[in-house]
Short mmCIF file of C-alpha atoms and ligand atoms in Angstrom, two decimals:
data_model
loop_
_atom_site.label_atom_id
_atom_site.label_comp_id
_atom_site.label_asym_id
_atom_site.label_seq_id
_atom_site.Cartn_x
_atom_site.Cartn_y
_atom_site.Cartn_z
CA MET I 653 -0.09 -0.14 0.11
CA SER I 654 1.60 3.46 -0.72
CA HIS I 655 -2.00 5.42 -1.15
CA ILE I 656 -3.72 6.52 1.52
CA THR I 657 -7.56 6.75 -0.09
CA VAL I 658 -9.41 9.49 1.61
CA THR I 659 -13.16 9.22 1.56
CA ALA I 660 -15.87 11.78 2.53
CA PRO I 661 -17.96 9.83 5.44
CA ALA I 662 -21.32 11.53 4.64
CA SER I 663 -21.35 10.12 0.81
CA GLY I 664 -18.78 7.67 0.35
CA GLU I 665 -17.34 9.34 -2.75
CA ILE I 666 -13.48 9.09 -2.79
CA ILE I 667 -11.84 12.75 -2.94
CA SER I 668 -8.17 11.90 -3.25
CA GLU I 669 -5.36 9.59 -3.13
CA VAL I 670 -2.21 10.42 -0.95
CA PRO I 671 0.91 9.40 -0.58
CA ILE I 672 2.59 7.22 2.23
CA PHE I 673 5.63 7.56 3.31
CA THR I 674 7.98 5.40 4.13
CA THR I 675 10.35 4.92 7.31
CA ASP I 676 13.50 6.38 5.16
CA GLN I 677 10.91 9.07 3.86
CA VAL I 678 10.47 10.34 7.83
CA THR I 679 14.04 9.97 9.01
CA ASP I 680 14.41 12.21 5.50
CA ALA I 681 11.91 14.57 6.56
CA PHE I 682 13.66 14.53 9.88
CA ASP I 683 16.90 15.07 8.59
CA ARG I 684 15.72 18.11 7.23
CA SER I 685 13.49 19.31 9.93
CA ARG I 686 16.73 19.17 11.71
CA ARG I 687 18.50 21.01 9.55
CA ALA I 688 15.72 23.96 9.19
CA GLN I 689 15.78 24.40 13.27
CA LYS I 690 18.72 25.43 13.60
CA LYS I 691 17.94 28.41 11.10
CA TRP I 692 14.61 28.88 12.46
CA ALA I 693 15.66 29.02 16.23
CA ALA I 694 18.17 31.95 14.96
CA SER I 695 15.19 33.89 13.81
CA PRO I 696 13.89 36.51 16.14
CA VAL I 697 10.57 36.19 17.90
CA SER I 698 9.18 39.21 16.20
CA GLU I 699 10.08 37.26 12.70
CA ARG I 700 8.03 34.36 13.83
CA ARG I 701 5.10 36.41 15.16
CA GLU I 702 4.63 38.29 11.60
CA ILE I 703 4.35 34.88 10.06
CA LEU I 704 2.09 33.02 12.43
CA LEU I 705 -0.29 36.49 11.80
CA ARG I 706 -0.03 36.29 8.72
CA TYR I 707 -1.17 32.64 9.00
CA HIS I 708 -3.75 33.99 11.77
CA ASP I 709 -5.47 36.51 9.27
CA LEU I 710 -5.04 33.77 5.64
CA VAL I 711 -6.68 31.19 8.46
CA LEU I 712 -9.91 33.80 8.49
CA GLU I 713 -9.53 35.22 5.21
CA ARG I 714 -9.86 31.59 3.66
CA GLN I 715 -11.93 29.71 6.08
CA ASP I 716 -14.85 28.54 3.33
CA GLU I 717 -12.10 27.08 1.98
CA LEU I 718 -11.02 25.27 4.46
CA LEU I 719 -13.87 24.61 5.71
CA ASP I 720 -15.05 22.51 2.05
CA VAL I 721 -12.33 20.54 2.81
CA ILE I 722 -12.39 19.87 6.78
CA GLN I 723 -16.19 18.83 6.46
CA LYS I 724 -15.50 16.47 3.30
CA GLU I 725 -13.02 14.49 4.48
CA SER I 726 -14.36 14.44 8.01
CA GLY I 727 -18.12 14.59 7.80
CA LYS I 728 -19.41 16.80 10.15
CA SER I 729 -21.72 20.27 10.36
CA ARG I 730 -20.38 23.47 8.81
CA ILE I 731 -20.94 24.77 12.51
CA SER I 732 -18.77 21.94 14.22
CA ALA I 733 -15.77 22.78 11.40
CA HIS I 734 -16.55 26.26 12.41
CA GLU I 735 -14.96 25.72 15.01
CA GLU I 736 -11.38 24.71 14.31
CA ILE I 737 -11.16 27.68 12.24
CA LEU I 738 -11.88 29.99 15.48
CA ASP I 739 -9.53 27.73 17.55
CA ASN I 740 -6.30 28.23 15.16
CA ALA I 741 -6.57 31.78 14.51
CA ILE I 742 -7.22 32.07 18.46
CA THR I 743 -4.28 29.44 18.74
CA ALA I 744 -1.84 31.92 16.31
CA ARG I 745 -3.05 35.19 17.81
CA HIS I 746 -2.48 34.01 21.60
CA TYR I 747 1.05 32.42 21.07
CA ALA I 748 2.70 34.95 18.08
CA ASN I 749 1.80 37.53 20.71
CA ARG I 750 2.60 35.88 24.17
CA ALA I 751 5.90 34.15 22.64
CA ALA I 752 8.54 36.62 22.83
CA ALA I 753 7.60 37.60 26.71
CA LEU I 754 7.69 33.46 27.56
CA LEU I 755 10.97 33.53 25.65
CA ARG I 756 12.91 36.17 27.47
CA PRO I 757 15.52 35.04 29.83
CA LYS I 758 14.06 35.71 33.09
CA ARG I 759 15.36 36.75 36.01
CA ALA I 760 15.18 33.89 39.07
CA LYS I 761 15.37 34.62 42.67
CA ALA I 762 19.59 32.95 44.29
CA THR I 763 19.89 31.58 47.24
CA LEU I 764 22.64 34.52 48.24
CA PRO I 765 20.82 37.94 47.26
CA VAL I 766 23.59 40.33 45.93
CA LEU I 767 26.71 37.47 44.97
CA THR I 768 25.00 35.46 43.07
CA THR I 769 22.18 36.37 40.00
CA THR I 770 20.49 33.85 37.96
CA HIS I 771 18.34 33.77 34.74
CA VAL I 772 16.28 31.08 33.51
CA GLU I 773 16.64 30.95 29.46
CA HIS I 774 13.81 29.07 27.39
CA ALA I 775 15.52 27.09 24.02
CA PRO I 776 13.52 24.80 21.70
CA ILE I 777 13.98 21.62 21.66
CA GLY I 778 14.69 20.63 18.56
CA ALA I 779 12.35 18.51 15.90
CA VAL I 780 9.05 18.12 17.68
CA GLY I 781 6.74 14.62 16.24
CA MET I 782 3.33 15.16 16.30
CA ILE I 783 0.58 12.90 16.10
CA SER I 784 -3.10 13.59 15.72
CA PRO I 785 -6.26 12.17 15.61
CA TRP I 786 -8.84 12.45 12.90
CA ASN I 787 -11.74 14.23 14.69
CA TYR I 788 -10.65 17.59 14.96
CA PRO I 789 -8.33 17.26 11.83
CA LEU I 790 -7.25 21.19 11.71
CA VAL I 791 -6.99 21.45 15.45
CA LEU I 792 -4.90 18.96 16.91
CA ALA I 793 -2.95 18.92 13.89
CA ILE I 794 -2.32 22.47 14.31
CA SER I 795 -2.43 24.24 17.15
CA ASP I 796 0.00 22.45 19.23
CA ALA I 797 2.53 23.02 16.06
CA ILE I 798 1.71 26.81 16.47
CA ALA I 799 3.29 26.78 20.11
CA ALA I 800 5.88 24.89 19.18
CA ILE I 801 6.95 26.55 16.31
CA MET I 802 6.63 30.09 18.22
CA ALA I 803 9.23 28.28 20.21
CA GLY I 804 11.83 28.00 17.66
CA ASN I 805 11.14 24.43 17.12
CA THR I 806 10.37 22.41 13.53
CA VAL I 807 7.58 19.56 13.84
CA VAL I 808 7.47 16.84 11.55
CA LEU I 809 3.45 15.75 11.82
CA LYS I 810 1.66 12.48 11.04
CA PRO I 811 -1.89 13.28 10.32
CA ASP I 812 -4.94 10.34 11.49
CA SER I 813 -5.24 8.41 7.86
CA ASN I 814 -8.76 9.18 7.56
CA THR I 815 -8.33 13.17 7.40
CA PRO I 816 -4.74 14.23 5.98
CA LEU I 817 -6.03 16.75 3.82
CA THR I 818 -6.76 19.87 5.83
CA ALA I 819 -3.38 19.12 7.78
CA LEU I 820 -2.10 19.19 3.86
CA LYS I 821 -4.11 22.14 2.92
CA ALA I 822 -2.96 24.52 6.51
CA ALA I 823 0.39 23.31 5.62
CA GLU I 824 -0.29 25.15 2.06
CA LEU I 825 -1.20 27.99 4.21
CA LEU I 826 1.63 28.55 6.71
CA THR I 827 3.83 28.63 3.41
CA GLU I 828 1.53 31.36 2.33
CA ALA I 829 2.66 32.99 5.73
CA GLY I 830 5.91 32.80 4.88
CA LEU I 831 6.96 30.11 7.12
CA PRO I 832 10.35 28.01 5.93
CA ASP I 833 11.02 25.04 4.16
CA ASP I 834 10.77 22.17 6.43
CA VAL I 835 9.72 23.92 9.32
CA PHE I 836 6.52 22.07 9.11
CA GLN I 837 6.21 18.59 7.43
CA VAL I 838 3.10 16.25 6.88
CA THR I 839 4.40 12.71 6.65
CA PRO I 840 0.84 10.91 6.49
CA GLY I 841 0.45 7.13 7.01
CA PRO I 842 -0.38 4.78 9.31
CA GLY I 843 0.76 4.90 13.07
CA SER I 844 2.28 1.80 12.82
CA GLN I 845 4.62 2.70 10.92
CA VAL I 846 5.32 6.79 10.24
CA GLY I 847 3.25 7.18 13.39
CA GLN I 848 6.44 4.71 14.96
CA ALA I 849 8.65 5.70 12.89
CA ILE I 850 7.97 9.62 13.94
CA ALA I 851 7.84 8.36 17.55
CA GLU I 852 11.76 6.88 17.55
CA GLN I 853 12.86 9.52 16.31
CA CYS I 854 11.89 13.50 16.89
CA ASP I 855 12.97 15.15 20.42
CA PHE I 856 10.08 15.49 22.30
CA LEU I 857 6.51 13.98 21.04
CA MET I 858 2.80 15.55 21.34
CA PHE I 859 0.09 13.27 20.73
CA THR I 860 -3.35 13.55 20.42
CA GLY I 861 -5.90 10.30 20.43
CA SER I 862 -6.83 7.35 21.85
CA THR I 863 -5.55 6.14 25.83
CA ALA I 864 -4.41 2.85 24.77
CA THR I 865 -2.06 4.03 21.68
CA GLY I 866 -1.38 7.05 24.58
CA ARG I 867 0.13 4.39 26.24
CA LYS I 868 2.28 3.02 23.69
CA LEU I 869 3.76 5.92 22.91
CA ALA I 870 4.69 6.73 26.22
CA ALA I 871 5.97 3.40 26.60
CA ILE I 872 8.70 4.85 23.19
CA ALA I 873 9.20 8.15 24.85
CA GLY I 874 10.29 6.52 28.32
CA GLU I 875 12.53 4.38 26.93
CA ARG I 876 14.43 7.15 24.32
CA LEU I 877 14.23 9.70 27.56
CA ILE I 878 12.35 12.38 25.83
CA GLY I 879 9.82 14.77 26.55
CA PHE I 880 6.02 13.76 25.65
CA SER I 881 2.96 15.23 26.20
CA ALA I 882 -0.85 13.51 25.53
CA GLU I 883 -4.05 14.49 24.93
CA LEU I 884 -6.22 11.63 25.59
CA GLY I 885 -9.66 9.96 26.30
CA GLY I 886 -12.53 11.03 28.03
CA LYS I 887 -16.24 9.68 29.87
CA ASN I 888 -17.04 13.67 31.09
CA PRO I 889 -20.36 14.28 32.74
CA LEU I 890 -22.25 17.45 33.43
CA ILE I 891 -24.67 18.10 36.26
CA VAL I 892 -27.61 20.25 36.41
CA ALA I 893 -27.80 21.45 39.68
CA PRO I 894 -31.24 22.46 41.56
CA ASP I 895 -30.79 26.09 41.14
CA ALA I 896 -30.00 25.99 37.96
CA ASP I 897 -31.89 28.25 34.76
CA ILE I 898 -33.14 24.49 33.22
CA ALA I 899 -34.54 25.61 29.69
CA ARG I 900 -30.48 27.05 29.19
CA ALA I 901 -29.12 23.74 31.37
CA ALA I 902 -31.45 21.81 27.89
CA ARG I 903 -30.08 23.74 25.67
CA GLY I 904 -26.56 23.99 26.42
CA ALA I 905 -26.42 20.15 26.63
CA ILE I 906 -27.29 19.89 22.84
CA ARG I 907 -24.25 21.19 21.85
CA ALA I 908 -22.23 19.90 24.81
CA CYS I 909 -23.01 15.88 23.87
CA PHE I 910 -23.29 16.10 20.33
CA SER I 911 -21.19 18.20 18.86
CA ASN I 912 -19.25 16.90 16.18
CA SER I 913 -21.23 13.79 16.93
CA GLY I 914 -20.25 13.25 19.67
CA GLN I 915 -16.68 12.62 18.41
CA LEU I 916 -15.26 15.54 20.55
CA CYS I 917 -12.67 14.69 23.64
CA ILE I 918 -13.94 16.88 25.40
CA SER I 919 -18.13 16.46 24.85
CA ILE I 920 -20.39 15.12 27.30
CA GLU I 921 -21.48 10.90 27.73
CA ARG I 922 -22.95 11.38 30.97
CA ILE I 923 -25.56 13.68 32.91
CA TYR I 924 -26.43 13.55 36.89
CA VAL I 925 -29.52 15.50 37.60
CA HIS I 926 -30.60 16.50 40.61
CA ARG I 927 -33.99 15.05 40.90
CA ASP I 928 -35.70 18.44 42.17
CA VAL I 929 -35.38 19.35 38.32
CA ALA I 930 -35.33 15.98 36.50
CA ASP I 931 -38.20 15.69 35.54
CA GLN I 932 -38.39 19.25 33.33
CA PHE I 933 -34.83 18.88 32.29
CA THR I 934 -34.98 15.35 30.70
CA ARG I 935 -38.50 16.73 29.23
CA GLU I 936 -36.50 20.18 27.86
CA PHE I 937 -33.27 18.24 26.86
CA VAL I 938 -35.45 15.58 25.37
CA ASP I 939 -37.03 17.80 23.00
CA ASN I 940 -34.34 19.96 22.24
CA VAL I 941 -32.36 16.80 21.00
CA LYS I 942 -35.62 15.62 18.30
CA ALA I 943 -35.51 18.87 17.04
CA MET I 944 -31.53 18.45 15.92
CA ARG I 945 -31.29 18.24 12.25
CA VAL I 946 -28.82 15.94 11.32
CA GLY I 947 -27.50 15.23 7.08
CA PRO I 948 -24.71 15.86 5.32
CA GLY I 949 -23.54 18.99 3.60
CA ASN I 950 -22.33 22.96 4.38
CA ASP I 951 -25.95 24.35 5.20
CA TRP I 952 -24.58 26.27 8.46
CA ALA I 953 -28.61 25.08 9.83
CA LEU I 954 -27.88 21.72 9.95
CA ASP I 955 -26.61 20.95 13.57
CA MET I 956 -25.04 17.34 13.28
CA GLY I 957 -22.80 15.53 10.32
CA SER I 958 -22.30 12.27 10.36
CA LEU I 959 -19.73 9.73 11.75
CA ILE I 960 -16.16 9.20 10.46
CA SER I 961 -17.01 5.63 8.74
CA ALA I 962 -18.63 3.23 8.55
CA GLU I 963 -17.04 0.88 11.03
CA HIS I 964 -17.01 4.21 13.43
CA HIS I 965 -20.66 3.54 13.13
CA GLU I 966 -20.54 -0.21 13.49
CA THR I 967 -19.06 0.42 16.90
CA VAL I 968 -21.33 3.27 18.39
CA SER I 969 -24.28 1.16 16.91
CA GLU I 970 -22.99 -1.78 19.03
CA PHE I 971 -22.93 0.04 22.52
CA VAL I 972 -26.25 1.41 22.29
CA GLU I 973 -27.35 -2.14 21.81
CA ASP I 974 -25.51 -3.50 24.43
CA ALA I 975 -27.20 -1.33 26.68
CA LYS I 976 -31.04 -1.68 24.77
CA ALA I 977 -30.21 -5.27 26.11
CA GLN I 978 -29.08 -5.08 29.90
CA GLY I 979 -32.73 -2.73 29.82
CA ALA I 980 -31.45 0.93 29.41
CA ARG I 981 -34.61 2.45 27.83
CA VAL I 982 -33.75 4.92 24.70
CA LEU I 983 -35.58 8.28 25.36
CA THR I 984 -35.06 9.59 21.57
CA GLY I 985 -32.59 8.22 19.04
CA GLY I 986 -30.77 4.74 19.14
CA GLU I 987 -30.28 3.83 15.04
CA SER I 988 -28.83 4.78 12.16
CA LEU I 989 -29.79 7.05 10.05
CA GLY I 990 -28.52 5.55 7.01
CA GLY I 991 -25.00 5.47 6.09
CA ASN I 992 -22.41 6.57 8.53
CA PHE I 993 -25.36 8.91 10.10
CA TYR I 994 -26.30 7.80 13.88
CA ALA I 995 -29.24 9.55 15.37
CA PRO I 996 -28.35 12.11 18.40
CA THR I 997 -29.29 9.36 21.69
CA VAL I 998 -30.44 9.63 24.65
CA LEU I 999 -30.25 6.20 27.78
CA THR I 1000 -31.75 6.59 30.53
CA ASP I 1001 -31.85 3.36 33.44
CA VAL I 1002 -28.02 2.39 32.07
CA PRO I 1003 -26.98 -0.44 34.72
CA PRO I 1004 -22.86 -0.36 35.36
CA THR I 1005 -22.72 -3.93 33.70
CA ALA I 1006 -23.66 -1.88 29.91
CA ARG I 1007 -19.93 -0.59 28.00
CA VAL I 1008 -21.40 2.50 27.67
CA TYR I 1009 -22.12 3.28 31.75
CA ARG I 1010 -18.18 3.67 31.44
CA GLU I 1011 -16.12 2.98 28.33
CA GLU I 1012 -15.84 6.25 25.80
CA VAL I 1013 -18.10 6.27 23.15
CA PHE I 1014 -16.42 8.23 21.30
CA GLY I 1015 -20.22 9.09 19.03
CA PRO I 1016 -23.93 10.77 19.76
CA VAL I 1017 -24.61 9.32 22.73
CA VAL I 1018 -25.23 10.38 26.21
CA TYR I 1019 -27.17 8.70 28.81
CA ILE I 1020 -28.77 10.26 32.21
CA GLN I 1021 -28.74 9.40 35.49
CA VAL I 1022 -31.03 11.06 38.55
CA VAL I 1023 -29.36 11.66 41.92
CA ASP I 1024 -30.60 13.02 44.92
CA SER I 1025 -28.01 14.99 45.96
CA LEU I 1026 -25.33 17.10 44.41
CA ASP I 1027 -22.56 15.40 46.57
CA GLU I 1028 -23.88 11.98 44.62
CA ALA I 1029 -23.46 14.18 41.19
CA VAL I 1030 -19.95 14.82 42.46
CA GLU I 1031 -19.15 11.44 43.44
CA GLN I 1032 -20.73 10.14 40.26
CA ALA I 1033 -18.99 12.43 37.57
CA ASN I 1034 -15.82 11.38 38.90
CA ASP I 1035 -16.43 7.14 39.51
CA THR I 1036 -14.23 7.06 36.37
CA ASP I 1037 -10.72 7.04 35.29
CA TYR I 1038 -11.05 9.96 32.40
CA GLY I 1039 -10.18 13.18 33.83
CA LEU I 1040 -10.68 15.47 31.04
CA ASN I 1041 -13.59 17.59 31.21
CA ALA I 1042 -16.93 18.47 33.02
CA SER I 1043 -19.85 20.37 32.49
CA ILE I 1044 -21.68 21.93 35.75
CA TRP I 1045 -25.31 24.20 35.42
CA ALA I 1046 -26.09 26.11 37.97
CA THR I 1047 -25.91 29.53 39.23
CA PRO I 1048 -22.16 30.75 39.17
CA SER I 1049 -21.28 30.07 43.31
CA THR I 1050 -22.85 26.63 43.01
CA GLY I 1051 -21.27 25.82 40.12
CA ARG I 1052 -17.46 27.19 40.93
CA ALA I 1053 -17.76 24.83 44.89
CA LEU I 1054 -18.87 21.80 42.77
CA ALA I 1055 -16.48 22.41 40.31
CA SER I 1056 -13.56 22.61 42.40
CA ARG I 1057 -14.23 18.77 43.82
CA ILE I 1058 -14.71 17.74 40.25
CA GLU I 1059 -11.36 15.75 39.44
CA ALA I 1060 -10.76 16.68 35.65
CA GLY I 1061 -8.36 19.51 33.49
CA THR I 1062 -11.66 21.50 32.86
CA VAL I 1063 -14.82 22.12 33.95
CA ASN I 1064 -17.34 24.33 32.69
CA VAL I 1065 -19.51 26.08 34.35
CA ASN I 1066 -22.95 27.50 32.21
CA ASP I 1067 -21.25 25.75 28.99
CA GLY I 1068 -20.58 22.56 27.61
CA TYR I 1069 -16.42 22.97 27.06
CA MET I 1070 -16.07 26.07 24.60
CA ALA I 1071 -15.51 28.38 27.70
CA ALA I 1072 -12.14 26.14 29.52
CA TRP I 1073 -10.98 25.41 25.52
CA ALA I 1074 -10.89 29.02 24.61
CA SER I 1075 -9.39 30.71 27.51
CA MET I 1076 -5.99 30.32 26.05
CA HIS I 1077 -3.97 31.66 29.29
CA ALA I 1078 -5.60 29.01 31.07
CA PRO I 1079 -4.45 25.08 30.76
CA MET I 1080 -6.21 22.40 28.63
CA GLY I 1081 -5.55 19.13 29.39
CA GLY I 1082 -6.57 15.72 31.22
CA TRP I 1083 -6.35 14.07 35.07
CA LYS I 1084 -5.93 9.89 35.36
CA THR I 1085 -5.84 8.79 32.20
CA SER I 1086 -7.09 11.29 30.11
CA GLY I 1087 -3.15 12.98 29.69
CA VAL I 1088 0.09 13.66 30.47
CA GLY I 1089 1.41 17.76 30.64
CA ARG I 1090 -1.09 20.08 29.09
CA ARG I 1091 -1.70 22.50 26.05
CA HIS I 1092 -2.41 25.70 26.32
CA SER I 1093 -1.04 28.60 28.80
CA ASP I 1094 2.25 29.61 28.75
CA HIS I 1095 2.67 25.86 30.20
CA GLY I 1096 1.49 24.68 26.24
CA LEU I 1097 4.25 26.67 24.63
CA LEU I 1098 7.27 26.32 27.30
CA LYS I 1099 6.57 22.31 27.20
CA PHE I 1100 7.96 22.49 23.79
CA THR I 1101 11.44 24.29 25.19
CA GLU I 1102 14.21 23.10 27.61
CA ALA I 1103 15.04 24.93 30.55
CA ARG I 1104 18.29 26.76 31.07
CA THR I 1105 19.71 28.36 34.66
CA VAL I 1106 22.52 30.56 33.78
CA ALA I 1107 23.72 31.60 37.19
CA VAL I 1108 26.61 34.50 37.51
CA GLN I 1109 28.72 34.14 41.08
CA ARG I 1110 30.41 37.49 42.42
CA PHE I 1111 33.14 38.42 45.07
CA MET I 1112 33.59 35.30 46.49
CA PRO I 1113 32.15 30.85 46.04
CA PRO I 1114 28.53 30.51 47.00
CA THR I 1115 30.50 27.89 49.83
CA GLY I 1116 31.84 31.26 51.88
CA PRO I 1117 34.97 32.88 51.54
CA GLU I 1118 38.10 31.33 50.54
CA TRP I 1119 40.51 32.98 53.37
CA MET I 1120 37.89 31.60 56.07
CA ASP I 1121 38.27 28.54 58.14
CA ARG I 1122 34.93 25.84 57.05
CA LYS I 1123 34.26 25.18 60.07
CA GLN I 1124 33.90 29.08 61.28
CA PHE I 1125 31.65 29.40 57.93
CA ALA I 1126 29.48 26.03 59.13
CA GLY I 1127 28.06 27.69 62.38
CA LEU I 1128 27.91 31.13 59.74
CA ALA I 1129 25.99 29.82 57.46
CA ALA I 1130 23.69 28.13 60.47
CA GLY I 1131 22.93 31.53 62.41
CA ALA I 1132 22.65 32.88 58.76
CA PHE I 1133 19.87 30.50 57.49
CA LYS I 1134 17.62 30.54 60.82
CA VAL I 1135 17.76 34.35 59.97
CA ALA I 1136 16.48 33.36 56.84
CA LYS I 1137 14.37 30.88 57.13
CA ARG I 1138 11.03 33.36 57.30
CA ILE I 1139 11.93 36.24 54.73
CA LEU I 1140 13.34 34.31 52.07
CA PRO I 1141 11.31 32.05 49.65
P1 NAD E 2246 -5.77 6.57 17.67
O1 NAD E 2246 -5.30 6.91 18.86
O2 NAD E 2246 -6.27 5.41 17.85
O3 NAD E 2246 -5.42 7.41 16.64
C1 NAD E 2246 -5.01 8.88 16.70
C2 NAD E 2246 -3.76 9.17 15.61
O4 NAD E 2246 -2.77 8.32 16.58
C3 NAD E 2246 -3.53 8.66 14.51
O5 NAD E 2246 -3.17 9.69 13.90
C4 NAD E 2246 -3.30 6.95 14.48
O6 NAD E 2246 -2.59 6.55 13.31
C5 NAD E 2246 -1.49 7.32 15.43
N1 NAD E 2246 -1.47 5.64 15.54
C6 NAD E 2246 -2.09 4.95 15.92
N2 NAD E 2246 -1.97 3.70 16.28
C7 NAD E 2246 -0.53 3.86 16.66
C8 NAD E 2246 0.86 3.58 17.17
N3 NAD E 2246 1.15 2.10 17.36
N4 NAD E 2246 1.57 4.23 17.10
C9 NAD E 2246 2.23 5.07 16.71
N5 NAD E 2246 0.73 5.90 15.99
C10 NAD E 2246 -0.09 5.32 15.84
O7 NAD E 2246 -7.44 7.78 18.12
P2 NAD E 2246 -8.47 7.99 17.17
O8 NAD E 2246 -9.69 6.51 17.16
O9 NAD E 2246 -7.97 8.31 16.10
O10 NAD E 2246 -8.94 9.15 18.34
C11 NAD E 2246 -9.94 8.98 19.01
C12 NAD E 2246 -9.58 9.41 20.12
O11 NAD E 2246 -8.46 10.26 20.79
C13 NAD E 2246 -10.64 9.18 21.56
O12 NAD E 2246 -9.95 8.74 22.47
C14 NAD E 2246 -10.21 10.79 21.83
O13 NAD E 2246 -11.12 10.85 23.19
C15 NAD E 2246 -8.94 11.36 21.70
N6 NAD E 2246 -9.10 12.13 22.03
C16 NAD E 2246 -8.30 12.97 22.93
C17 NAD E 2246 -7.96 14.31 22.11
C18 NAD E 2246 -7.68 15.64 23.56
O14 NAD E 2246 -7.25 16.49 23.08
N7 NAD E 2246 -7.72 14.98 24.48
C19 NAD E 2246 -8.37 15.19 21.03
C20 NAD E 2246 -9.25 14.62 20.52
C21 NAD E 2246 -9.38 13.10 20.41
#
């Protein structure tokens, strides 16, 4: 097999044949990447900033073109694809404008003030390897790359084989924005071949995908002792408190559960609703789900598109059939809509033995469970091996108090996921088996750097004046330390 056949999931039509990289070609890509990185790292941050800001503009100016490519190869609705445009623009703006401050050497407090002056520098790591999934082919291929590139690294990216065209299109736009050759390279191919070769050759590995693959790649990174960051799966809970605006919660839960047909790592698959408001919430939520518009095409009015493939459609269907066979009730959906389209589905009375109860479906399937107290809701929400995202619908004060008890990287109060995702100054990532490291925030760029501490010593060594008797110095140091313990950090 030397080509990936890219198929439109919504229609089954073959869109393109994309050449697969051989292992030797990946090695060649890393050779070129390392050569390009030396020059790129030497370029002023202000120059990199201008390129990324031009990319920001191009993404917005050419959004229709990009939206068409994203939608065609992923099957998602226009509105879900548009989230990707916004994300790339926000990320490019954020890191373009933030990088200079982050990369500037910073003074660090020294243990011996006056005698020692310490600075921390951040140097790029080198050629960063990235492996991305199919569900957000623009966001997950490009946004972390933007941070790595602004920090002075080069990137070799393997996009998922379902969706290589978006990454290739974005690479064209980066070149058009002025990014020099080989700073960002796209090497399509299967995970077992190209993904593996990237993991074995890169200087830092950034992975987004399933927890199962994340574990395998973490083992390689561990063996090689390279930096590793992973954004993995989730089984995200949503809590509806009795003081919530129920109509708003029932509307907001639609996007929280069914954006991108639920094929979103941070989308909601479990709802815990307080008994006092359970009937009203369930009725209004299910009515809203029934009103959703599902179908193919680029009409902005459509709420949901298709699933990524026939195989994934089968997986989603199996989850629902298993739950039904074990006594779960289908409140709406629970069936295929033909082709790769699956109805947005709400279940209830799901027994803990059903696979959907704990496992990530990664599809348009959510279940509702009624709880008698908010303590029970928190306990249920945290009863998972995952810890990626959570959503709480409540008054802001109740929401904030509950949020602090949730074991997840992001908690959105009166929103599903977007509020935290778009908070670029704050970290985004998973607790427990949902990930290692964070994207967004200062850390999202600094993780692609090595820290170098430079300490300049003046007047005498840190171990005291050379003329001083060693025992005398030990006594002096003990006295000075006691005085300093409540003054110096
Ligand atoms: P996946 O792990 O099967 O594939 C992701 C990428 O890894 C693909 O490019 C694939 O080709 C590659 N890959 C697979 N096996 C590999 C191997 N052995 N070596 C190297 N590369 C390999 O994941 P998927 O099913 O495509 O994506 C869905 C999963 O990703 C879900 O679990 C979802 O929650 C998760 N996800 C997480 C985030 C996040 O930010 N936390 C975002 C999107 C998706």
